[in-house]
GROMACS .gro file of C-alpha atoms in nm:
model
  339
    1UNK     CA    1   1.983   6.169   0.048
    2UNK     CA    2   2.344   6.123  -0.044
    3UNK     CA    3   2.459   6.159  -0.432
    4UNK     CA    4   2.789   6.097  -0.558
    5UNK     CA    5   2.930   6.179  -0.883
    6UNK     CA    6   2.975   5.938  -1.135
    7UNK     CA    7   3.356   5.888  -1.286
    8UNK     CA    8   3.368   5.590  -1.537
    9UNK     CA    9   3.661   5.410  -1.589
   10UNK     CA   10   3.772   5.227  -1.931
   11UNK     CA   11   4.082   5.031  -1.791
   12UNK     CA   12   3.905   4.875  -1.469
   13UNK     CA   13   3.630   4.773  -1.363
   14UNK     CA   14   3.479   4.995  -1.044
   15UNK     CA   15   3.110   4.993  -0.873
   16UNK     CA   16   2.994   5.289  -0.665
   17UNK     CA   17   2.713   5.378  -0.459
   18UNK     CA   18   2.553   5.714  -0.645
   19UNK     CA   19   2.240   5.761  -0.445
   20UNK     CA   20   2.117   5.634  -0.023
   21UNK     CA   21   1.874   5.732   0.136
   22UNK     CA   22   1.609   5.637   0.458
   23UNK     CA   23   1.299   5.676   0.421
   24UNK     CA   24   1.178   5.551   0.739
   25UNK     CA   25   1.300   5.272   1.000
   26UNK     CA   26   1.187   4.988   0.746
   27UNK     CA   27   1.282   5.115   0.425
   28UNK     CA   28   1.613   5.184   0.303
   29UNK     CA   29   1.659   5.237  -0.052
   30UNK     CA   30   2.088   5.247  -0.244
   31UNK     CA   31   2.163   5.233  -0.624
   32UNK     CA   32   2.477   5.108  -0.764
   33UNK     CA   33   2.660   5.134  -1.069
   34UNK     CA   34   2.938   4.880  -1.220
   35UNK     CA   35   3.077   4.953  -1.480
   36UNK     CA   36   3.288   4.978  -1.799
   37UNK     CA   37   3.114   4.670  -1.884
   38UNK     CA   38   3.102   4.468  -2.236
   39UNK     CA   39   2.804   4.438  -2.411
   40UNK     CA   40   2.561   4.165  -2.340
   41UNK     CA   41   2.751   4.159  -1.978
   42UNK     CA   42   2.528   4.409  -1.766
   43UNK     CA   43   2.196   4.171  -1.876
   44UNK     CA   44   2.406   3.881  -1.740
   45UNK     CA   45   2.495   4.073  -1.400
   46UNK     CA   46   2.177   4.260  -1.356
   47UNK     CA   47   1.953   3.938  -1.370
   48UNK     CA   48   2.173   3.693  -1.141
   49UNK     CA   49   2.243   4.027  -0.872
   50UNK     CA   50   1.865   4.035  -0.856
   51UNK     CA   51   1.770   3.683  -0.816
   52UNK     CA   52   2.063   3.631  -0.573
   53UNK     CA   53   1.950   3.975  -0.329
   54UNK     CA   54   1.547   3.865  -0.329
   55UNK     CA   55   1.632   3.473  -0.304
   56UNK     CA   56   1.960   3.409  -0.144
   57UNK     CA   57   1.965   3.638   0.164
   58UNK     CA   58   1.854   3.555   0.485
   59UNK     CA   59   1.671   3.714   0.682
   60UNK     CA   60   1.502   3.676   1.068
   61UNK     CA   61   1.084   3.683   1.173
   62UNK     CA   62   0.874   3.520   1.415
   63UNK     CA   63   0.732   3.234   1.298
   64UNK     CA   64   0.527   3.041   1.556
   65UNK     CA   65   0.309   3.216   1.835
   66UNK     CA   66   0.134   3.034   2.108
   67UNK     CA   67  -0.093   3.138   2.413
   68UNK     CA   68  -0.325   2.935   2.605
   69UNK     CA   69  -0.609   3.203   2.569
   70UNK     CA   70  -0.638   3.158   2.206
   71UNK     CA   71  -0.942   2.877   2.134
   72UNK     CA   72  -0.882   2.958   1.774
   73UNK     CA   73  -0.685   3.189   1.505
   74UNK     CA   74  -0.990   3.335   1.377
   75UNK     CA   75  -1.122   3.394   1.783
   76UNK     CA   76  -1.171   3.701   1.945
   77UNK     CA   77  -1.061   3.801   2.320
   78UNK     CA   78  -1.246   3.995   2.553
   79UNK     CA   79  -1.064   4.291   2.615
   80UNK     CA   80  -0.826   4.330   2.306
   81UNK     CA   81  -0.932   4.525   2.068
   82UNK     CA   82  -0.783   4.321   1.736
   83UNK     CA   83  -0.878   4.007   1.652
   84UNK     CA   84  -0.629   3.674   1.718
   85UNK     CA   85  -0.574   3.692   1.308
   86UNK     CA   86  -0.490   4.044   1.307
   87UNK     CA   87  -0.242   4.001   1.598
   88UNK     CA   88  -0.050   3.713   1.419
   89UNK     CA   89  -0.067   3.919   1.140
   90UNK     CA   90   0.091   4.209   1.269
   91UNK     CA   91   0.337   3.991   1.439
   92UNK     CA   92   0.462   3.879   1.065
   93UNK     CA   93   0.536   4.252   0.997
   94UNK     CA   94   0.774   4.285   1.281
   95UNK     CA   95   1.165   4.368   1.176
   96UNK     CA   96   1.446   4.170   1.338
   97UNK     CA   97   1.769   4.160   1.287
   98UNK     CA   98   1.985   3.859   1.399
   99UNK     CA   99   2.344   3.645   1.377
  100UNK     CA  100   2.094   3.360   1.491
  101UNK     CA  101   2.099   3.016   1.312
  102UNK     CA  102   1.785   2.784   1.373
  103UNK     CA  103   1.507   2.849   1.594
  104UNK     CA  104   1.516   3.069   1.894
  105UNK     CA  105   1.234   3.215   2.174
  106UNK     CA  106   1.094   3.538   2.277
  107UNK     CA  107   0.787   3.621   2.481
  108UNK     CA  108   0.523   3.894   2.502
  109UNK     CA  109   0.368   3.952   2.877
  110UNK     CA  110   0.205   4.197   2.976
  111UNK     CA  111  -0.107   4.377   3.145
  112UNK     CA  112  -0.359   4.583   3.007
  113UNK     CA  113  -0.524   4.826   2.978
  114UNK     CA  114  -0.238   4.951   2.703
  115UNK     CA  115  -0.090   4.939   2.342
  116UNK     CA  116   0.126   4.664   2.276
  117UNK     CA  117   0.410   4.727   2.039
  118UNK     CA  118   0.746   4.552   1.917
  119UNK     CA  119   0.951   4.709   2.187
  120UNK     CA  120   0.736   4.474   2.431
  121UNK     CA  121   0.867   4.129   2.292
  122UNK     CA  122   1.152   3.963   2.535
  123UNK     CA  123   1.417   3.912   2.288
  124UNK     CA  124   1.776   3.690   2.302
  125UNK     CA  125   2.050   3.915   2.354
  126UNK     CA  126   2.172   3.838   2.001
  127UNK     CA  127   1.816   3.993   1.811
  128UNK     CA  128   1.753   4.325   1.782
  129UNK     CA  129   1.396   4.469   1.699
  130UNK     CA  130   1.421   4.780   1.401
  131UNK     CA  131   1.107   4.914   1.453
  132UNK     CA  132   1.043   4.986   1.854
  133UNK     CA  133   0.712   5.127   1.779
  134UNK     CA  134   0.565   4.821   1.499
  135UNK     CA  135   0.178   4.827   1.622
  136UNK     CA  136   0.110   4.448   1.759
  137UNK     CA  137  -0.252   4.449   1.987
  138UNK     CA  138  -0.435   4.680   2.189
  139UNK     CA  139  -0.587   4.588   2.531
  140UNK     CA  140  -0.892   4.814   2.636
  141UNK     CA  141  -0.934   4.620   2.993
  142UNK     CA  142  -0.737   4.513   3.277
  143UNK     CA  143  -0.600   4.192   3.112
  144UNK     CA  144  -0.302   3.982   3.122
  145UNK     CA  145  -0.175   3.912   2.791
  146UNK     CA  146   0.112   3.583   2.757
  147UNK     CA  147   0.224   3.507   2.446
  148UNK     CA  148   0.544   3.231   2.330
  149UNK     CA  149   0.675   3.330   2.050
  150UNK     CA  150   0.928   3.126   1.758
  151UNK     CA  151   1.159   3.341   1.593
  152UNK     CA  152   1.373   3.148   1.327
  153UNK     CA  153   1.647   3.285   1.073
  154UNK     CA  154   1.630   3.147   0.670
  155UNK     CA  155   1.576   3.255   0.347
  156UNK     CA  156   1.286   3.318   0.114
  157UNK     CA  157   0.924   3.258   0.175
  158UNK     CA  158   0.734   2.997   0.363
  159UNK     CA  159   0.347   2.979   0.395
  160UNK     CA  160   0.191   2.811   0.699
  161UNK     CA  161   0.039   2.505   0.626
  162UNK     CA  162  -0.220   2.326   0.817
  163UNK     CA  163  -0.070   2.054   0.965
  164UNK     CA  164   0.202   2.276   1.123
  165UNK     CA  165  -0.077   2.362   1.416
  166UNK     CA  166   0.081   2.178   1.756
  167UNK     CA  167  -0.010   2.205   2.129
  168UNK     CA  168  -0.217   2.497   2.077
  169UNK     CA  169   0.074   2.721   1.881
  170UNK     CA  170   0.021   2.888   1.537
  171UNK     CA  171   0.232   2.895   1.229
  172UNK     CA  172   0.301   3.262   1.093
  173UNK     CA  173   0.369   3.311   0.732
  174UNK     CA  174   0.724   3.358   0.729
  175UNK     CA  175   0.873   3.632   0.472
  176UNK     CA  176   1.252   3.563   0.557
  177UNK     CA  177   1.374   3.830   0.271
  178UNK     CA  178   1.503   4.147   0.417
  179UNK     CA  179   1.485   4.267   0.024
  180UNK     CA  180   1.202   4.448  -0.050
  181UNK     CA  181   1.232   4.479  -0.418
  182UNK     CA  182   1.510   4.523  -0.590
  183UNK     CA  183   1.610   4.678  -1.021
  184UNK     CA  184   1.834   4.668  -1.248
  185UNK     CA  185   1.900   4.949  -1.569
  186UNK     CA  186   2.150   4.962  -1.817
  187UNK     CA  187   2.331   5.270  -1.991
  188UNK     CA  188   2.494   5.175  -2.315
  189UNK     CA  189   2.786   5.422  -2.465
  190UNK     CA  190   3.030   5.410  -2.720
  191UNK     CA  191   3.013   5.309  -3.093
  192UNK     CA  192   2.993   5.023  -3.292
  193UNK     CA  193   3.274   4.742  -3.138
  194UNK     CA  194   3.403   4.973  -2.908
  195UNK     CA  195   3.026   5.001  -2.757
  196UNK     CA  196   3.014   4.975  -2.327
  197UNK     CA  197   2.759   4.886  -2.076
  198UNK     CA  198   2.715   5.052  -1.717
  199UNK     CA  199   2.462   4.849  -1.453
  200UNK     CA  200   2.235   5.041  -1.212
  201UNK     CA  201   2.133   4.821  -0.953
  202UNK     CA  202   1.844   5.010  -0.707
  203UNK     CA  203   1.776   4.772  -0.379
  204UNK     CA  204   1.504   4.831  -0.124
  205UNK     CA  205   1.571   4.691   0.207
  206UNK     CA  206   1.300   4.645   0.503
  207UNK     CA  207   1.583   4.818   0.757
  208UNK     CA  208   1.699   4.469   0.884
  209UNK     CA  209   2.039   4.547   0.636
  210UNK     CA  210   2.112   4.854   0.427
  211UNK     CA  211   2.142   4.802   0.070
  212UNK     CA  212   2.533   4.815   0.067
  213UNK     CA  213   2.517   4.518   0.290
  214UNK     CA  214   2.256   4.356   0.117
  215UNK     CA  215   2.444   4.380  -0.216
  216UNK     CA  216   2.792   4.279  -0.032
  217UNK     CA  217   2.559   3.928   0.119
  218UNK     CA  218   2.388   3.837  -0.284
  219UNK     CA  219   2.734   3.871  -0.427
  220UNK     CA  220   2.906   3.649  -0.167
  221UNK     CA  221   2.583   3.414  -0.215
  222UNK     CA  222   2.630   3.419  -0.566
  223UNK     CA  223   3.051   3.348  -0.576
  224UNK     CA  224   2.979   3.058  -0.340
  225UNK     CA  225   2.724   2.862  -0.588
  226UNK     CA  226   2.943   2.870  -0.825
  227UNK     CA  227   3.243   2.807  -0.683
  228UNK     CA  228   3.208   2.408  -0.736
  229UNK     CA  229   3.262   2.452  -1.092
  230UNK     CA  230   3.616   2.631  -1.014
  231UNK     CA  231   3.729   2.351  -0.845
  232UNK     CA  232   3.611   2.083  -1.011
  233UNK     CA  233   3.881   2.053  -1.291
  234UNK     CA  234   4.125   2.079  -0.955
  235UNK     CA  235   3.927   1.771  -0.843
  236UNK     CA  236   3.979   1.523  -1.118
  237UNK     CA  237   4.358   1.585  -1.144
  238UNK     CA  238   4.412   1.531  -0.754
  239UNK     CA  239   4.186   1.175  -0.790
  240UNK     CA  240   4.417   1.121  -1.106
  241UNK     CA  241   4.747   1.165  -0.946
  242UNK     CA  242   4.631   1.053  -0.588
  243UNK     CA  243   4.957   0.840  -0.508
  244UNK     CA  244   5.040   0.986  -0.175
  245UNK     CA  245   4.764   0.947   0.093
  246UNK     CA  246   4.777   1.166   0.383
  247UNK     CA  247   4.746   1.053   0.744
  248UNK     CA  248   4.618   1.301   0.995
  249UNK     CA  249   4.650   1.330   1.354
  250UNK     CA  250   4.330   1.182   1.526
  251UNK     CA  251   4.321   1.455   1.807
  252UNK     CA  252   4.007   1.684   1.829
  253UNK     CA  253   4.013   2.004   1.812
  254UNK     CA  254   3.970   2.120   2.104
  255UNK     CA  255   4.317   1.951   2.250
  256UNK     CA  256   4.419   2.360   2.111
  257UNK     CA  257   4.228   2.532   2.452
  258UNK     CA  258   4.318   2.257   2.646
  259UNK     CA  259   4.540   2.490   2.884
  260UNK     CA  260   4.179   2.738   2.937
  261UNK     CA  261   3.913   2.705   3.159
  262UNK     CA  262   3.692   2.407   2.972
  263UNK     CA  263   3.303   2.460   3.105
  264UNK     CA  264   3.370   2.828   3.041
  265UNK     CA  265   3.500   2.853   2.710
  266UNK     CA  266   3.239   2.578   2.581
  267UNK     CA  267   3.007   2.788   2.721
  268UNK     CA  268   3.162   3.086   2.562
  269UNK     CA  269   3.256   2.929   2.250
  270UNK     CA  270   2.833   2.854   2.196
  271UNK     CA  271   2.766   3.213   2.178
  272UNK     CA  272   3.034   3.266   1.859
  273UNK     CA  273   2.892   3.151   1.558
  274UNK     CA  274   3.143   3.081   1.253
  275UNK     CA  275   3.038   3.402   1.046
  276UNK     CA  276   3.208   3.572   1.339
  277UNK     CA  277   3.542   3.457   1.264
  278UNK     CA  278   3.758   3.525   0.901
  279UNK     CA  279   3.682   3.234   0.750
  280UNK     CA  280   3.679   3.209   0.360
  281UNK     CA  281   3.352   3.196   0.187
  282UNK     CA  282   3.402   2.802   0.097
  283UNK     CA  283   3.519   2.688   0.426
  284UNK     CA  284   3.250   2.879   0.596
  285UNK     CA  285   3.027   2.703   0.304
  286UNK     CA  286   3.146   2.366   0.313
  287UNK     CA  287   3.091   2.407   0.704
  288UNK     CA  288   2.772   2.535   0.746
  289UNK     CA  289   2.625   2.270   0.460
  290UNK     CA  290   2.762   2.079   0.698
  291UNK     CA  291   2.576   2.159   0.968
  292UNK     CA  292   2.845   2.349   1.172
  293UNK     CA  293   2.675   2.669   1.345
  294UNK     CA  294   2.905   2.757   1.596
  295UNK     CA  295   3.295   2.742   1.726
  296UNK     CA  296   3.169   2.491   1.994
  297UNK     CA  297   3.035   2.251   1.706
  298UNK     CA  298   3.407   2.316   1.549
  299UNK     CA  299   3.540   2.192   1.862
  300UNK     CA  300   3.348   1.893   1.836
  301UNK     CA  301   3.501   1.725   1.585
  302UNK     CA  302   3.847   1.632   1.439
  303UNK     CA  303   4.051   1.694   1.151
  304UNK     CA  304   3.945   1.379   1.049
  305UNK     CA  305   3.568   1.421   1.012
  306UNK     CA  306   3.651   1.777   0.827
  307UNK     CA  307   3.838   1.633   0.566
  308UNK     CA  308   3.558   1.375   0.455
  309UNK     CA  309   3.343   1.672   0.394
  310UNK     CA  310   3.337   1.743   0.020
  311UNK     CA  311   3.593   2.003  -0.096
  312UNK     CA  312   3.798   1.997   0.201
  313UNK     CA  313   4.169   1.947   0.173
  314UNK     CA  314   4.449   2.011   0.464
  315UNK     CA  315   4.569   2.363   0.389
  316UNK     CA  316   4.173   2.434   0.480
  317UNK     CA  317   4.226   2.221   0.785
  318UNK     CA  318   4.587   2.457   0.872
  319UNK     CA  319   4.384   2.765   0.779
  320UNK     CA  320   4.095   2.668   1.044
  321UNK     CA  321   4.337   2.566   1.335
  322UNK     CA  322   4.547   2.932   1.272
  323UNK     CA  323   4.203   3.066   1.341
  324UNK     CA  324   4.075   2.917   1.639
  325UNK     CA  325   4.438   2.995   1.810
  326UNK     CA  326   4.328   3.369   1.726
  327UNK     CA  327   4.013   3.257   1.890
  328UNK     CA  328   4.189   3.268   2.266
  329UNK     CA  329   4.174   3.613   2.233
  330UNK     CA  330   3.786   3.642   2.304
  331UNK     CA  331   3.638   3.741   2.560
  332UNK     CA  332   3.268   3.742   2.581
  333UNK     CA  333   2.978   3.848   2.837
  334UNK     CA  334   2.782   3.505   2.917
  335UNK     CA  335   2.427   3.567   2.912
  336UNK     CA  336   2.268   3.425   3.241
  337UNK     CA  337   1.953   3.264   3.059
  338UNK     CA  338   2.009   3.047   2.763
  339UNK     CA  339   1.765   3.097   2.444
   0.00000   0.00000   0.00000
């Protein structure tokens, strides 16, 4: 357990992490304070902070599992101890931690008699398992045991539904929030007007991100829904005074690399996803919304295309080309197998 001491300030306003601790692989538990804060203000805070960290942060699980020795989920298998339902179940529970956007696939093979555990799932080199030793089936008998596996990165909660059975696969519920549970407390001092508010904010975390980082992802979550309304006064004067069009060079962007090795750095350029580079929080929005994953997709397209997407302007479009030329820079271990 770690505790720092608590040293309020009344000109600025300062958080500070005042208790951490692990109490296993798949529980992490922080509290925060911020603070001076008005009154009323720590309410306003508290609520959004804890909407934002059990709602808005993504998280990675399996989702799918398929094997052509399962008749049925509710079936049993001769020489495996659990039940197909408790297996799916227990595959649910597993922790992973991932920079992976969409879908991906893993694998579980292997031949009894033994326990099966997490650290027996063929991963992609870009998911990592936080819990080696997560129970998953137990073979009494001499068996082979093959099973596909879907592992997929979002956010919230999403219950199976019926018609997602195909080719003999089946749907796992899929808890995508690496929150746990997560407080908020407030400390009122002072008197009368002069009366001050500090927020504690206590965040559980299932391992797959401590708490700091969890708190760090809801607050960046939570600038970049509102950020729209910022801009939107900005918006209506440029349509208003819109005399001077701009005309943009129609070359793409990858004309920058030209000069490198092309197969290579497409190749390379898959495996860096834009939350890798500096972008700022609206760019990276405005990208990913539309639909903009990696630095390959980025290469894809031309200035052009970016600045129809809404919010865009050119100083974005400068800010993204200064990036990628940092981008040369790279150099990255190809995986032979693509996931």
């Amino acid at each position: 357990m770690v505790r720092e001491k608590v040293t309020l300030s009344t000109r600025t306003l300062q958080w500070k992490c005042v208790e951490s601790r692990v109490d296993s692989k798949r529980l992490y538990y922080g509290r925060f304070i911020l603070s001076p804060l008005m009154k009323g203000q720590a309410d306003t805070i508290g609520i959004a902070m804890r909407r934002s960290l059990l709602g808005e942060i993504e998280g990675t699980c399996i989702t799918r599992a398929k094997s052509d020795k399962i008749p049925h989920e509710y079936s049993t298998i001769i020489g495996i101890q659990e039940s197909v339902h408790e297996i799916l179940m227990n595959l649910k529970e597993i922790v992973l931690r991932s920079n992976l956007y969409g879908t991906s696939n893993a694998s579980i093979c292997v031949k009894g008699p033994r326990s099966v555990t997490a650290q027996d799932i063929i991963l992609p080199p870009y998911v990592k398992i936080i819990d080696n030793i997560q129970p998953i089936a137990n073979l009494t008998e001499p068996i082979d045991l093959y099973i596909e596996l879907q592992i997929e990165r979002n956010r919230g909660y999403r219950i199976k539904t019926p018609n997602n059975f195909q080719d003999g696969s089946y749907p796992i519920d899929a808890v995508f929030m690496p929150v746990r549970n997560a407080n908020h407390s407030i400390h009122s001092y002072g008197n009368g007007n002069e009366k001050q508010e500090i927020l504690f904010l206590e965040i559980w975390t299932n391992g797959s991100l401590t708490p700091k980082e969890a708190l760090h992802e809801a607050s960046r979550n939570l600038i970049d829904l509102v950020i729209p309304f910022l801009h939107a006064e900005e918006e209506n004067l440029h349509l208003e005074n819109n005399q001077r069009k701009i005309t943009l060079p129609l070359f793409p962007f990858h004309d920058i690399v030209a000069k490198l090795s092309k197969k290579k750095k497409e190749i390379a350029f898959k495996y860096i996803f834009i939350d890798q580079s500096e972008l700022p929080p609206r760019i990276y929005n405005c990208l990913k919304r539309s639909n903009i994953n990696t630095l390959l997709d980025l290469l894809n397209i031309n200035q052009e295309d970016l600045m129809k997407m809404e919010q865009f302007c050119i100083e974005d479009v400068k800010q993204i080309l200064a990036i990628l030329e940092m981008e040369k820079r790279f150099t990255i271990d190809l995986p032979k197998n693509k996931f």
